[in-house]
Amino acid sequence: MSTIKNVVLVHGFWADGSSYREIISTLLAEGYNVIAVQNPLTSLADDVAATKRALARIEGQCILVGHSWGGMVITEVGNDERVSGLVYIAALAPDAGESMIDLMSKYGSPSPHFQEQEGFIWISQEGVQTILAGDLSAEQTSLIYGTQTAPSASLPEEKADAPAWKNKPSWYIIANNDQAVPPDLQRDLSKRMQATTVALESSHFAIISHAKEVSEVIREAAVNS
């Protein structure tokens, strides 16, 4: 069985492709071809289209990785024949007809640190520190706050179509200390998916605070998909 050498990384709310920077540098040094998608976060269809454009730039099969909202995106795009495996990181993994609100609402209410303005949802600096990045440095949380990509307020209500995780090998990384996507939801989703599961003592941004462990799961997927 040969190792897949292409990895496409999909970010979530209040982030951009550079949130994977430590993982990107690690995988590039190991000979992987890596593309980090820049999601516009304006609609699910727009994010799916952006990810498909990234897929079109690779040759051969790939591992598709989604953090947070990125899980909604890879659940759709993962049906592409070029995708061999899926890696979810503290991510949403909907079934057909499910939205972010459908998944999240039974586990708690939205944070007061979210601020809607002109149809987009921003997060306060305090929210970055307490909700997203409790195990990151002040410098790292300030960078997330200052470079945040605000999602459209309509995104939480958009529904998934045909979930790729039903047909593709899947891995799920649970962030046990996540204050954004409830860990209980993560555990329930990974169990429903029958995903190969790893739990980390991490905040929501495991892709930064636990980049080494996340990279190891991506390597495992590349070998075993």
XYZ file of C-alpha atoms in Angstrom:
225
model
C 0.000 0.000 0.000
C 1.515 3.328 -1.082
C 1.321 6.512 0.966
C -0.857 9.284 -0.446
C 1.299 12.391 -0.859
C -1.369 15.083 -1.367
C -3.051 16.843 1.573
C -5.736 19.527 1.298
C -6.464 21.497 4.480
C -9.774 23.286 5.118
C -10.120 25.862 7.914
C -13.098 26.926 10.004
C -14.705 30.089 11.385
C -12.500 33.073 12.358
C -9.451 31.498 10.754
C -7.743 31.213 7.397
C -5.418 28.757 5.717
C -2.442 30.006 7.712
C -3.945 28.511 10.877
C -2.398 25.258 9.615
C 1.048 26.832 9.232
C 2.942 24.497 11.585
C 1.297 21.438 10.050
C 2.008 22.723 6.540
C 5.714 23.232 7.220
C 6.011 19.782 8.836
C 4.275 17.953 5.986
C 6.146 19.870 3.275
C 9.463 18.920 4.901
C 8.372 15.282 4.745
C 7.658 15.436 1.016
C 3.893 15.902 1.034
C 2.175 18.226 -1.409
C 0.002 20.531 0.691
C -2.653 23.083 -0.215
C -4.483 25.134 2.416
C -7.839 26.337 1.147
C -8.844 29.961 1.767
C -12.558 29.642 2.522
C -14.573 32.816 1.916
C -17.024 31.680 4.634
C -19.839 33.334 2.707
C -21.864 30.178 2.032
C -21.383 26.434 2.161
C -21.510 26.347 -1.639
C -18.760 28.983 -1.862
C -16.523 27.077 0.543
C -17.160 23.828 -1.326
C -16.249 25.565 -4.587
C -13.026 26.959 -3.096
C -12.039 23.494 -1.886
C -12.814 21.936 -5.260
C -10.561 24.512 -6.902
C -7.780 23.333 -4.606
C -8.475 19.706 -5.525
C -8.177 20.621 -9.184
C -4.564 21.680 -8.598
C -3.349 18.282 -7.404
C -2.402 15.139 -9.284
C -3.508 11.839 -7.813
C -5.375 11.027 -4.629
C -5.482 13.216 -1.531
C -6.336 13.313 2.142
C -8.916 16.003 2.898
C -8.623 17.624 6.338
C -11.241 19.823 8.003
C -11.053 21.829 11.222
C -14.248 23.046 12.909
C -16.638 24.350 10.197
C -14.204 22.819 7.717
C -15.796 19.507 8.643
C -19.036 20.650 6.984
C -17.050 21.426 3.858
C -15.080 18.177 3.629
C -18.257 16.201 4.296
C -19.533 17.561 0.968
C -16.303 17.705 -1.042
C -15.118 14.318 0.202
C -17.389 12.590 -2.288
C -14.969 13.637 -5.021
C -13.205 10.623 -6.516
C -9.810 12.224 -5.847
C -10.381 12.080 -2.066
C -9.238 8.848 -0.437
C -9.646 9.712 3.248
C -11.047 12.346 5.586
C -9.564 13.825 8.760
C -11.855 15.796 11.093
C -10.289 18.016 13.780
C -12.739 19.244 16.448
C -15.041 19.417 13.483
C -18.653 19.257 12.448
C -19.556 16.040 10.644
C -23.194 16.323 9.555
C -25.461 13.689 8.142
C -27.700 14.482 5.171
C -30.053 17.353 5.961
C -28.226 18.443 9.125
C -26.968 21.965 9.774
C -24.485 23.365 12.245
C -27.375 24.539 14.411
C -28.935 21.073 14.285
C -25.702 19.578 15.600
C -24.818 22.230 18.178
C -28.158 23.251 19.699
C -28.635 20.214 21.928
C -25.232 20.759 23.555
C -25.563 24.387 24.677
C -26.333 27.957 23.637
C -24.202 30.371 21.553
C -21.460 32.312 23.307
C -21.972 35.995 24.188
C -18.556 36.619 22.646
C -20.027 36.320 19.138
C -20.972 39.662 17.552
C -23.103 39.922 14.405
C -22.426 42.934 12.211
C -23.794 43.537 8.702
C -24.629 39.873 8.213
C -21.337 38.440 9.466
C -20.335 36.961 12.833
C -17.206 38.269 14.553
C -15.620 37.054 17.762
C -14.220 39.305 20.462
C -10.617 39.115 21.625
C -11.827 37.718 24.940
C -13.798 35.144 22.985
C -10.679 34.020 21.123
C -8.906 33.538 24.445
C -11.723 31.734 26.267
C -13.660 29.949 23.508
C -11.104 29.099 20.839
C -7.569 29.157 22.131
C -7.264 28.633 25.873
C -3.946 26.829 25.510
C -2.260 29.326 23.175
C -0.001 32.252 24.016
C -1.221 35.842 24.154
C 0.682 36.526 20.938
C -1.018 33.617 19.161
C -4.514 34.583 20.332
C -3.947 38.194 19.283
C -2.922 36.977 15.831
C -6.102 34.882 15.521
C -8.203 37.859 16.593
C -6.487 40.307 14.263
C -6.633 38.073 11.181
C -10.062 36.494 11.750
C -12.238 35.718 8.747
C -15.802 36.415 9.844
C -18.378 33.852 8.653
C -21.717 34.769 7.148
C -24.518 34.697 9.710
C -26.394 32.320 7.404
C -23.793 29.537 7.578
C -25.009 27.883 10.807
C -28.354 27.143 9.137
C -27.008 25.638 5.898
C -27.641 21.931 5.557
C -25.389 19.170 4.314
C -26.235 16.989 1.343
C -24.626 13.551 0.923
C -22.035 12.880 3.661
C -18.744 11.525 2.346
C -17.833 9.962 5.692
C -20.356 7.207 4.979
C -18.224 6.030 2.061
C -14.646 7.104 2.808
C -12.219 6.116 5.599
C -12.394 8.764 8.314
C -10.309 9.918 11.275
C -11.520 12.195 14.044
C -9.423 14.228 16.503
C -11.391 15.176 19.620
C -10.286 18.307 21.486
C -11.157 17.467 25.082
C -10.945 21.072 26.314
C -12.816 22.649 23.411
C -15.149 25.521 24.349
C -16.389 26.089 20.778
C -17.489 22.664 19.491
C -18.562 20.720 22.599
C -16.377 17.660 23.235
C -19.505 15.560 23.869
C -20.711 16.449 20.376
C -17.308 15.551 18.963
C -17.420 12.174 20.686
C -20.941 11.507 19.419
C -20.034 12.459 15.864
C -16.872 10.344 15.771
C -18.807 7.379 17.143
C -21.598 7.809 14.592
C -19.029 7.984 11.812
C -17.171 4.947 13.147
C -14.062 7.032 12.641
C -10.602 6.138 13.864
C -10.485 8.465 16.854
C -7.747 10.252 18.805
C -8.442 12.503 21.816
C -6.128 15.392 22.723
C -6.060 17.618 25.807
C -6.476 20.616 23.570
C -8.432 23.791 22.996
C -10.439 24.231 19.803
C -7.275 25.186 17.919
C -5.548 21.813 18.179
C -4.090 22.525 14.746
C -1.830 25.065 16.470
C -1.389 23.855 20.048
C -1.031 20.170 19.099
C 0.290 20.437 15.549
C 2.650 17.481 16.041
C -0.140 15.097 17.069
C -2.467 16.344 14.338
C 0.257 15.845 11.733
C 0.695 12.265 12.938
C -2.996 11.521 12.361
C -2.794 13.006 8.862
C 0.197 10.758 8.132
C -1.759 7.753 9.398
C -4.621 8.618 7.086
C -2.230 8.987 4.170
C -0.877 5.507 4.747
C -4.148 3.724 5.495
C -6.696 5.288 3.142
